Structure formats: C-alpha cells, structure tokens
C-alpha cells in the first residue's frame, strides 16, 4: 500500500503489489486527483489487509473535499476547524471586512440611552453587532450591568452564544426559523400596561434590510435603528483562487450571510455548477438563488456548526447514492 500526504486532509492511499509500484498507471496520472507525489509511505505485509477496518481517516464524510469559506478573516476559524474535523481542506477567502461606522455619534447616543433606561429591548441580528456594542461599552468603562432592566433578543443561536459569552442570557431567541421573520413571529407586541418603555434599540450593519425594523413598528414599538458597524467588500483573492471558483476547483462553498454571497460573486465570480452550495439560512439562500446559484444544503438551525454538519450529511448521502459530482482533474504543474 502506498500513501501520499499522510496525516493531512489530502492523504491518499492505493493498494498494489511490489510489481505494481513500477506501473505508471497506478502512481502516475490515472487518478483524477493527479499523480502521487512525495514523500510517500509504503506499507508491506499482512497489515495492509486491515485497512478496511482501520481506515477511519479517509472515511470521513468530507474527506478530500476542498471547501471555500467566504467570511471575514477573524470569523472563519470556527468553520474551518469543523470542516477539518470532517476531513475537508478549508480555503478561507475573506469577502467582507467589518469596520466601525463613519461617525461614532449614533452608537454613543445609543449606549447612553441604555444607561439612562430609554430602551425596553435590544435586538441583536449578528455577532458583529454584539461585538460592536461591547467594544463601545469598553470605551465608556461599562460592563454587562448596563443591560440592567433591558430585555435582549437575538436573531439566532450564534448571536445568542456571543451574548451568553458576556454572562447575559437573552430573553428571546426564535425557536423556529432563525431569521428576521422568525424573530418577528415570536416578538411580543408593545403593551402600554406591561411595557414601561416603548423603544427598541436595533444596532446592526449599514446594509441591513428594513424587514425587521418595519415588523417591530407594526407591533407598536418605536425603533432606534443604529449603524453599529459597516461591511466593506474585501480585495479580490489571488488569480489562482478565482480560477478555482469559476472552474469547479472547490467541491463546496459555505455561505453565512447574504453579503458573503454578493461579495464573493462581485470579487471572484459565481461558483461553478458542480460546486455544492451550502447556505446558513433562508435569507442567505434567497440571495444565492437571486444570483442563479443552486442551493443544495440549508440547516434547520442557522449557525456555523449545523451548517457544516448538514454539508457533511449531504455529502455522505450523495456518496451512498453514488451521486457525487465527478472529480475535477487537477492540472499538472510543469
């Protein structure tokens, strides 16, 4: 048995005889993944017969897959780690950069309003919004006590986990669809008897849609819509990466927001038709469809972990059905 790239996500093995080692078709270019390249490990003897029982490394759901991770650089780590645990090779391509708002005045007024008790609710729609508010707290020497008497709602579990990391338990996280619409379905209408204040603080991105704000107003709430951060399109990836995206060099791509879809297409082009598209939630999937992408995977829970798990389950199902896309033959370097 000959093994190339041992212990890595690119590990490949082939069983052959000693005579077969001289056959160019075995170690040469017959494999769609390309020729075996060194260093190689050769295993000889009866132990090779145990490969079927012990080959857990190469049997993982996403083993050998190259998966595109279009996220901000500081947010890609969690997804990459989970993809690696399933045997995939993640390639991080930053598509957006998160920057502070052009003027800090809005956020400063919002934080002062929290301290003064002007808000009944704070609604967080992303982990970036949580981080932006917390950083502003730090500038003013505040901590979690500034949320005293204020209820907190989060659009999904990932955002809620970031809030919990600061020692705060959100009052509302959608139990069903984790999106703006899912949150609106469960958000209580304003009640002048039970709610002493009718204002909701909504810190979010500069490109956020009006769906959530309009829905809250329809429920009787006064909204203070604050730009907590700006999302800026990142620089295009290297030419080799753009070529892989367009020609099917990636087996899958995991989108975590509508902006990652728009920006990836804008800076690198649309993924090839053979590439499996995984979207974290319905809004992201809707945006992907608007760009003509076929959405193959969407988890029930809009979070990074369930997204990668759903992709792994999809790959395992396709493999069991013999329906995996044909491998893309790698070009040889001269």
CSV table of C-alpha atoms in Angstrom, one decimal:
chain,number,residue,atom,x,y,z
A,1,UNK,CA,0.0,0.0,0.0
A,2,UNK,CA,1.3,3.5,-0.9
A,3,UNK,CA,0.2,6.6,1.0
A,4,UNK,CA,0.8,10.2,-0.1
A,5,UNK,CA,0.4,13.3,2.1
A,6,UNK,CA,0.0,11.1,5.2
A,7,UNK,CA,-1.9,12.5,8.2
A,8,UNK,CA,-3.2,15.5,6.2
A,9,UNK,CA,-6.6,16.2,4.7
A,10,UNK,CA,-5.0,15.4,1.3
A,11,UNK,CA,-3.9,11.9,2.3
A,12,UNK,CA,-4.5,9.3,-0.4
A,13,UNK,CA,-3.7,5.6,-0.4
A,14,UNK,CA,-3.7,2.9,-3.1
A,15,UNK,CA,-3.2,-0.8,-2.6
A,16,UNK,CA,-0.9,-2.6,-5.1
A,17,UNK,CA,1.8,-5.2,-5.3
A,18,UNK,CA,5.6,-4.6,-5.4
A,19,UNK,CA,5.5,-5.1,-9.1
A,20,UNK,CA,2.6,-2.6,-9.4
A,21,UNK,CA,4.9,0.1,-8.0
A,22,UNK,CA,6.5,0.3,-11.4
A,23,UNK,CA,3.2,0.7,-13.2
A,24,UNK,CA,2.8,4.4,-14.3
A,25,UNK,CA,-1.0,3.9,-14.3
A,26,UNK,CA,-1.0,3.2,-10.6
A,27,UNK,CA,1.1,6.0,-9.2
A,28,UNK,CA,1.1,8.2,-12.3
A,29,UNK,CA,-1.8,10.2,-13.7
A,30,UNK,CA,-4.7,7.7,-13.8
A,31,UNK,CA,-6.2,9.0,-10.6
A,32,UNK,CA,-8.4,12.1,-11.2
A,33,UNK,CA,-6.7,13.7,-8.2
A,34,UNK,CA,-3.4,13.6,-10.0
A,35,UNK,CA,-0.2,11.6,-9.6
A,36,UNK,CA,1.0,10.5,-6.2
A,37,UNK,CA,3.7,12.9,-5.1
A,38,UNK,CA,6.3,12.5,-2.4
A,39,UNK,CA,7.1,12.0,0.3
A,40,UNK,CA,5.4,8.6,0.1
A,41,UNK,CA,4.9,5.9,2.8
A,42,UNK,CA,4.9,2.3,1.6
A,43,UNK,CA,3.4,-0.4,3.8
A,44,UNK,CA,4.2,-4.0,3.1
A,45,UNK,CA,2.8,-7.1,4.6
A,46,UNK,CA,-0.4,-8.6,6.1
A,47,UNK,CA,-1.2,-5.5,8.0
A,48,UNK,CA,-2.5,-4.0,4.7
A,49,UNK,CA,-5.5,-6.4,4.9
A,50,UNK,CA,-6.7,-4.5,8.0
A,51,UNK,CA,-7.1,-1.3,6.1
A,52,UNK,CA,-10.8,-1.7,5.6
A,53,UNK,CA,-11.3,-1.9,9.4
A,54,UNK,CA,-8.9,0.8,10.4
A,55,UNK,CA,-9.3,3.3,7.6
A,56,UNK,CA,-11.4,5.9,9.6
A,57,UNK,CA,-9.2,8.8,8.5
A,58,UNK,CA,-10.0,8.5,4.8
A,59,UNK,CA,-13.7,7.5,5.5
A,60,UNK,CA,-14.9,10.9,7.0
A,61,UNK,CA,-17.8,12.5,5.2
A,62,UNK,CA,-15.9,15.4,3.6
A,63,UNK,CA,-12.6,13.7,3.3
A,64,UNK,CA,-10.6,15.0,0.4
A,65,UNK,CA,-13.0,17.9,-0.3
A,66,UNK,CA,-11.8,21.4,-0.8
A,67,UNK,CA,-14.3,23.8,0.7
A,68,UNK,CA,-14.4,27.5,0.2
A,69,UNK,CA,-15.0,29.6,3.3
A,70,UNK,CA,-16.0,33.2,2.3
A,71,UNK,CA,-16.1,35.0,5.6
A,72,UNK,CA,-14.3,37.8,7.4
A,73,UNK,CA,-10.9,36.6,8.4
A,74,UNK,CA,-11.5,36.7,12.1
A,75,UNK,CA,-14.7,34.7,11.8
A,76,UNK,CA,-13.6,31.9,9.6
A,77,UNK,CA,-11.8,29.9,12.3
A,78,UNK,CA,-14.7,28.1,13.8
A,79,UNK,CA,-16.0,26.9,10.4
A,80,UNK,CA,-12.5,25.9,9.2
A,81,UNK,CA,-12.0,23.8,12.3
A,82,UNK,CA,-15.3,22.0,12.0
A,83,UNK,CA,-14.7,21.3,8.2
A,84,UNK,CA,-11.2,19.9,9.0
A,85,UNK,CA,-12.8,17.5,11.6
A,86,UNK,CA,-14.8,16.1,8.7
A,87,UNK,CA,-11.7,15.6,6.6
A,88,UNK,CA,-12.2,18.7,4.4
A,89,UNK,CA,-9.5,21.2,3.3
A,90,UNK,CA,-10.9,24.6,4.1
A,91,UNK,CA,-9.8,27.6,2.0
A,92,UNK,CA,-10.6,30.9,3.6
A,93,UNK,CA,-11.3,33.8,1.3
A,94,UNK,CA,-12.3,37.0,3.1
A,95,UNK,CA,-15.2,38.6,1.2
A,96,UNK,CA,-16.1,41.3,3.6
A,97,UNK,CA,-14.3,43.5,6.2
A,98,UNK,CA,-16.0,44.8,9.2
A,99,UNK,CA,-15.3,48.4,10.1
A,100,UNK,CA,-16.6,51.0,12.6
A,101,UNK,CA,-19.3,53.4,11.5
A,102,UNK,CA,-18.1,56.6,9.9
A,103,UNK,CA,-19.4,58.6,12.8
A,104,UNK,CA,-19.5,57.3,16.4
A,105,UNK,CA,-22.2,59.7,17.4
A,106,UNK,CA,-25.1,57.3,16.9
A,107,UNK,CA,-23.6,54.5,18.9
A,108,UNK,CA,-22.5,56.8,21.7
A,109,UNK,CA,-26.1,58.1,22.0
A,110,UNK,CA,-27.4,54.6,22.0
A,111,UNK,CA,-25.1,53.4,24.8
A,112,UNK,CA,-26.0,56.5,26.8
A,113,UNK,CA,-29.7,55.6,26.2
A,114,UNK,CA,-29.1,52.1,27.5
A,115,UNK,CA,-27.6,53.5,30.7
A,116,UNK,CA,-30.5,56.0,31.1
A,117,UNK,CA,-33.2,53.4,30.7
A,118,UNK,CA,-34.6,54.6,27.3
A,119,UNK,CA,-35.0,51.1,25.9
A,120,UNK,CA,-37.2,48.1,26.7
A,121,UNK,CA,-35.4,45.8,24.3
A,122,UNK,CA,-32.1,45.5,22.5
A,123,UNK,CA,-32.3,43.3,19.3
A,124,UNK,CA,-29.1,41.8,18.1
A,125,UNK,CA,-29.0,40.4,14.5
A,126,UNK,CA,-25.4,39.3,14.3
A,127,UNK,CA,-22.3,38.5,16.3
A,128,UNK,CA,-20.7,41.6,14.8
A,129,UNK,CA,-23.4,43.8,16.3
A,130,UNK,CA,-22.8,42.2,19.8
A,131,UNK,CA,-19.1,42.9,19.5
A,132,UNK,CA,-19.6,46.5,18.3
A,133,UNK,CA,-21.8,47.3,21.3
A,134,UNK,CA,-19.5,45.6,23.7
A,135,UNK,CA,-16.5,47.4,22.3
A,136,UNK,CA,-18.4,50.7,22.8
A,137,UNK,CA,-19.1,49.6,26.4
A,138,UNK,CA,-15.4,49.2,26.9
A,139,UNK,CA,-14.7,52.7,25.7
A,140,UNK,CA,-17.0,54.1,28.4
A,141,UNK,CA,-15.9,51.8,31.1
A,142,UNK,CA,-19.2,49.9,31.2
A,143,UNK,CA,-19.9,46.2,31.5
A,144,UNK,CA,-22.9,43.8,31.5
A,145,UNK,CA,-24.7,45.8,34.2
A,146,UNK,CA,-25.5,48.4,31.6
A,147,UNK,CA,-28.1,46.0,30.3
A,148,UNK,CA,-29.9,46.0,33.7
A,149,UNK,CA,-33.7,46.2,33.2
A,150,UNK,CA,-33.3,45.7,29.4
A,151,UNK,CA,-34.6,42.7,27.6
A,152,UNK,CA,-32.4,41.1,24.9
A,153,UNK,CA,-33.5,39.3,21.7
A,154,UNK,CA,-31.2,37.6,19.3
A,155,UNK,CA,-32.0,36.5,15.7
A,156,UNK,CA,-30.2,33.1,16.1
A,157,UNK,CA,-28.2,30.8,18.3
A,158,UNK,CA,-24.8,32.0,17.1
A,159,UNK,CA,-25.6,35.6,18.1
A,160,UNK,CA,-27.2,34.4,21.4
A,161,UNK,CA,-24.0,32.4,22.2
A,162,UNK,CA,-21.9,35.6,21.7
A,163,UNK,CA,-24.3,37.4,24.2
A,164,UNK,CA,-24.0,34.5,26.7
A,165,UNK,CA,-20.2,34.7,26.5
A,166,UNK,CA,-20.6,38.0,28.3
A,167,UNK,CA,-22.6,36.5,31.1
A,168,UNK,CA,-26.0,37.5,29.8
A,169,UNK,CA,-29.0,35.2,28.9
A,170,UNK,CA,-31.2,36.5,26.1
A,171,UNK,CA,-34.9,36.7,26.8
A,172,UNK,CA,-35.8,35.8,23.2
A,173,UNK,CA,-34.2,33.5,20.6
A,174,UNK,CA,-36.5,32.2,17.8
A,175,UNK,CA,-37.4,28.6,18.4
A,176,UNK,CA,-38.3,28.1,14.8
A,177,UNK,CA,-36.8,29.8,11.8
A,178,UNK,CA,-33.7,31.7,12.9
A,179,UNK,CA,-34.1,34.8,10.8
A,180,UNK,CA,-35.6,38.3,11.0
A,181,UNK,CA,-39.0,36.8,10.1
A,182,UNK,CA,-38.6,34.0,12.7
A,183,UNK,CA,-37.8,36.6,15.3
A,184,UNK,CA,-40.8,38.7,14.4
A,185,UNK,CA,-43.1,35.7,14.6
A,186,UNK,CA,-42.3,35.4,18.3
A,187,UNK,CA,-41.6,39.1,19.2
A,188,UNK,CA,-44.3,40.4,21.6
A,189,UNK,CA,-46.3,43.5,20.6
A,190,UNK,CA,-46.0,46.6,22.7
A,191,UNK,CA,-48.3,46.7,25.7
A,192,UNK,CA,-48.7,50.1,27.3
A,193,UNK,CA,-49.7,48.4,30.6
A,194,UNK,CA,-46.8,45.9,31.0
A,195,UNK,CA,-44.1,47.7,29.0
A,196,UNK,CA,-42.9,50.9,30.8
A,197,UNK,CA,-40.9,51.9,27.7
A,198,UNK,CA,-41.8,51.5,24.0
A,199,UNK,CA,-38.4,51.8,22.4
A,200,UNK,CA,-36.3,49.1,20.9
A,201,UNK,CA,-32.6,49.5,20.1
A,202,UNK,CA,-31.5,47.9,16.9
A,203,UNK,CA,-27.7,48.0,16.4
A,204,UNK,CA,-26.8,46.5,13.1
A,205,UNK,CA,-24.9,46.7,9.8
A,206,UNK,CA,-25.1,49.7,7.4
A,207,UNK,CA,-26.5,47.4,4.7
A,208,UNK,CA,-29.2,45.7,6.8
A,209,UNK,CA,-32.7,45.4,5.3
A,210,UNK,CA,-35.8,47.0,6.7
A,211,UNK,CA,-37.8,43.8,7.3
A,212,UNK,CA,-37.1,43.6,11.0
A,213,UNK,CA,-37.5,47.3,11.7
A,214,UNK,CA,-40.8,47.6,9.9
A,215,UNK,CA,-42.1,44.4,11.6
A,216,UNK,CA,-41.3,45.8,15.0
A,217,UNK,CA,-43.0,49.1,14.2
A,218,UNK,CA,-46.1,47.2,13.1
A,219,UNK,CA,-46.1,45.6,16.6
A,220,UNK,CA,-46.3,49.1,18.2
A,221,UNK,CA,-42.6,49.6,19.0
A,222,UNK,CA,-40.6,52.8,18.4
A,223,UNK,CA,-37.3,51.8,16.8
A,224,UNK,CA,-33.9,53.3,17.2
A,225,UNK,CA,-32.1,51.9,14.2
A,226,UNK,CA,-28.3,52.4,14.8
A,227,UNK,CA,-25.4,51.7,12.4
A,228,UNK,CA,-23.1,49.6,14.7
A,229,UNK,CA,-20.7,48.6,12.0
A,230,UNK,CA,-20.0,48.8,8.3
A,231,UNK,CA,-19.4,45.9,5.9
A,232,UNK,CA,-16.9,46.7,3.2
A,233,UNK,CA,-16.1,44.5,0.2
A,234,UNK,CA,-12.7,42.8,0.6
A,235,UNK,CA,-10.0,42.8,-2.1
A,236,UNK,CA,-10.2,40.1,-4.8
A,237,UNK,CA,-8.5,36.8,-3.9
A,238,UNK,CA,-5.4,35.6,-5.9
A,239,UNK,CA,-5.9,34.7,-9.6
A,240,UNK,CA,-5.5,31.0,-8.9
A,241,UNK,CA,-8.3,31.1,-6.3
A,242,UNK,CA,-10.6,32.9,-8.7
A,243,UNK,CA,-9.9,30.3,-11.4
A,244,UNK,CA,-10.7,27.5,-8.9
A,245,UNK,CA,-14.0,29.2,-8.1
A,246,UNK,CA,-15.1,29.6,-11.7
A,247,UNK,CA,-13.9,26.2,-12.9
A,248,UNK,CA,-15.2,23.9,-10.1
A,249,UNK,CA,-11.9,23.6,-8.2
A,250,UNK,CA,-13.9,23.8,-5.0
A,251,UNK,CA,-16.2,20.9,-4.0
A,252,UNK,CA,-18.4,23.1,-1.9
A,253,UNK,CA,-18.8,26.6,-0.6
A,254,UNK,CA,-20.4,27.6,2.7
A,255,UNK,CA,-22.2,31.0,2.7
A,256,UNK,CA,-23.1,32.5,6.1
A,257,UNK,CA,-24.8,35.7,5.0
A,258,UNK,CA,-26.3,37.5,2.0
A,259,UNK,CA,-23.3,39.9,1.9
A,260,UNK,CA,-20.8,37.0,1.6
A,261,UNK,CA,-22.8,35.8,-1.5
A,262,UNK,CA,-22.9,39.2,-3.1
A,263,UNK,CA,-19.3,40.0,-2.4
A,264,UNK,CA,-17.9,36.6,-3.5
A,265,UNK,CA,-19.7,36.9,-6.8
A,266,UNK,CA,-18.5,40.5,-7.1
A,267,UNK,CA,-14.8,39.9,-6.4
A,268,UNK,CA,-14.3,36.4,-7.8
A,269,UNK,CA,-17.3,35.4,-9.9
A,270,UNK,CA,-20.0,32.7,-9.5
A,271,UNK,CA,-19.0,29.3,-8.3
A,272,UNK,CA,-19.1,26.5,-10.9
A,273,UNK,CA,-22.3,24.5,-11.3
A,274,UNK,CA,-20.6,21.3,-9.9
A,275,UNK,CA,-19.8,23.1,-6.7
A,276,UNK,CA,-22.2,22.3,-3.8
A,277,UNK,CA,-23.8,25.4,-2.3
A,278,UNK,CA,-24.5,25.4,1.4
A,279,UNK,CA,-26.3,28.4,2.9
A,280,UNK,CA,-26.7,29.1,6.7
A,281,UNK,CA,-30.4,30.3,6.5
A,282,UNK,CA,-33.3,31.2,4.3
A,283,UNK,CA,-32.3,34.8,3.6
A,284,UNK,CA,-28.8,33.7,2.5
A,285,UNK,CA,-30.3,31.0,0.4
A,286,UNK,CA,-32.7,33.5,-1.2
A,287,UNK,CA,-29.8,35.8,-2.1
A,288,UNK,CA,-27.9,32.9,-3.6
A,289,UNK,CA,-30.9,31.9,-5.7
A,290,UNK,CA,-31.1,35.5,-7.0
A,291,UNK,CA,-27.6,35.1,-8.4
A,292,UNK,CA,-28.6,31.9,-10.1
A,293,UNK,CA,-26.9,29.5,-7.7
A,294,UNK,CA,-28.5,26.1,-6.9
A,295,UNK,CA,-28.8,25.8,-3.1
A,296,UNK,CA,-28.1,22.2,-2.1
A,297,UNK,CA,-27.8,22.5,1.7
A,298,UNK,CA,-29.6,24.6,4.4
A,299,UNK,CA,-29.6,23.5,8.0
A,300,UNK,CA,-32.6,23.7,10.3
A,301,UNK,CA,-30.6,25.9,12.7
A,302,UNK,CA,-28.9,28.9,11.3
A,303,UNK,CA,-25.4,28.5,12.9
A,304,UNK,CA,-22.0,27.6,11.7
A,305,UNK,CA,-21.9,24.1,13.4
A,306,UNK,CA,-25.2,22.9,12.0
A,307,UNK,CA,-24.3,24.3,8.6
A,308,UNK,CA,-21.1,22.2,8.4
A,309,UNK,CA,-22.9,19.2,9.8
A,310,UNK,CA,-25.6,19.5,7.2
A,311,UNK,CA,-23.0,19.7,4.5
A,312,UNK,CA,-21.3,16.5,5.8
A,313,UNK,CA,-24.7,14.7,5.9
A,314,UNK,CA,-25.4,15.8,2.4
A,315,UNK,CA,-22.0,14.5,1.1
A,316,UNK,CA,-22.5,11.2,2.9
A,317,UNK,CA,-25.9,10.8,1.4
A,318,UNK,CA,-24.7,11.6,-2.1
A,319,UNK,CA,-21.8,9.1,-1.7
A,320,UNK,CA,-24.2,6.4,-0.5
A,321,UNK,CA,-26.3,7.0,-3.6
A,322,UNK,CA,-23.3,7.2,-5.9
A,323,UNK,CA,-24.4,10.7,-6.9
A,324,UNK,CA,-21.3,12.7,-6.0
A,325,UNK,CA,-20.2,15.2,-8.7
A,326,UNK,CA,-17.4,13.8,-10.9
A,327,UNK,CA,-14.0,14.9,-9.5
A,328,UNK,CA,-12.3,17.7,-11.3
A,329,UNK,CA,-9.0,16.6,-12.7
A,330,UNK,CA,-6.2,18.7,-11.4
A,331,UNK,CA,-3.9,20.4,-13.8
A,332,UNK,CA,-0.3,19.3,-13.6
A,333,UNK,CA,2.4,21.8,-12.9
A,334,UNK,CA,5.1,21.9,-15.5
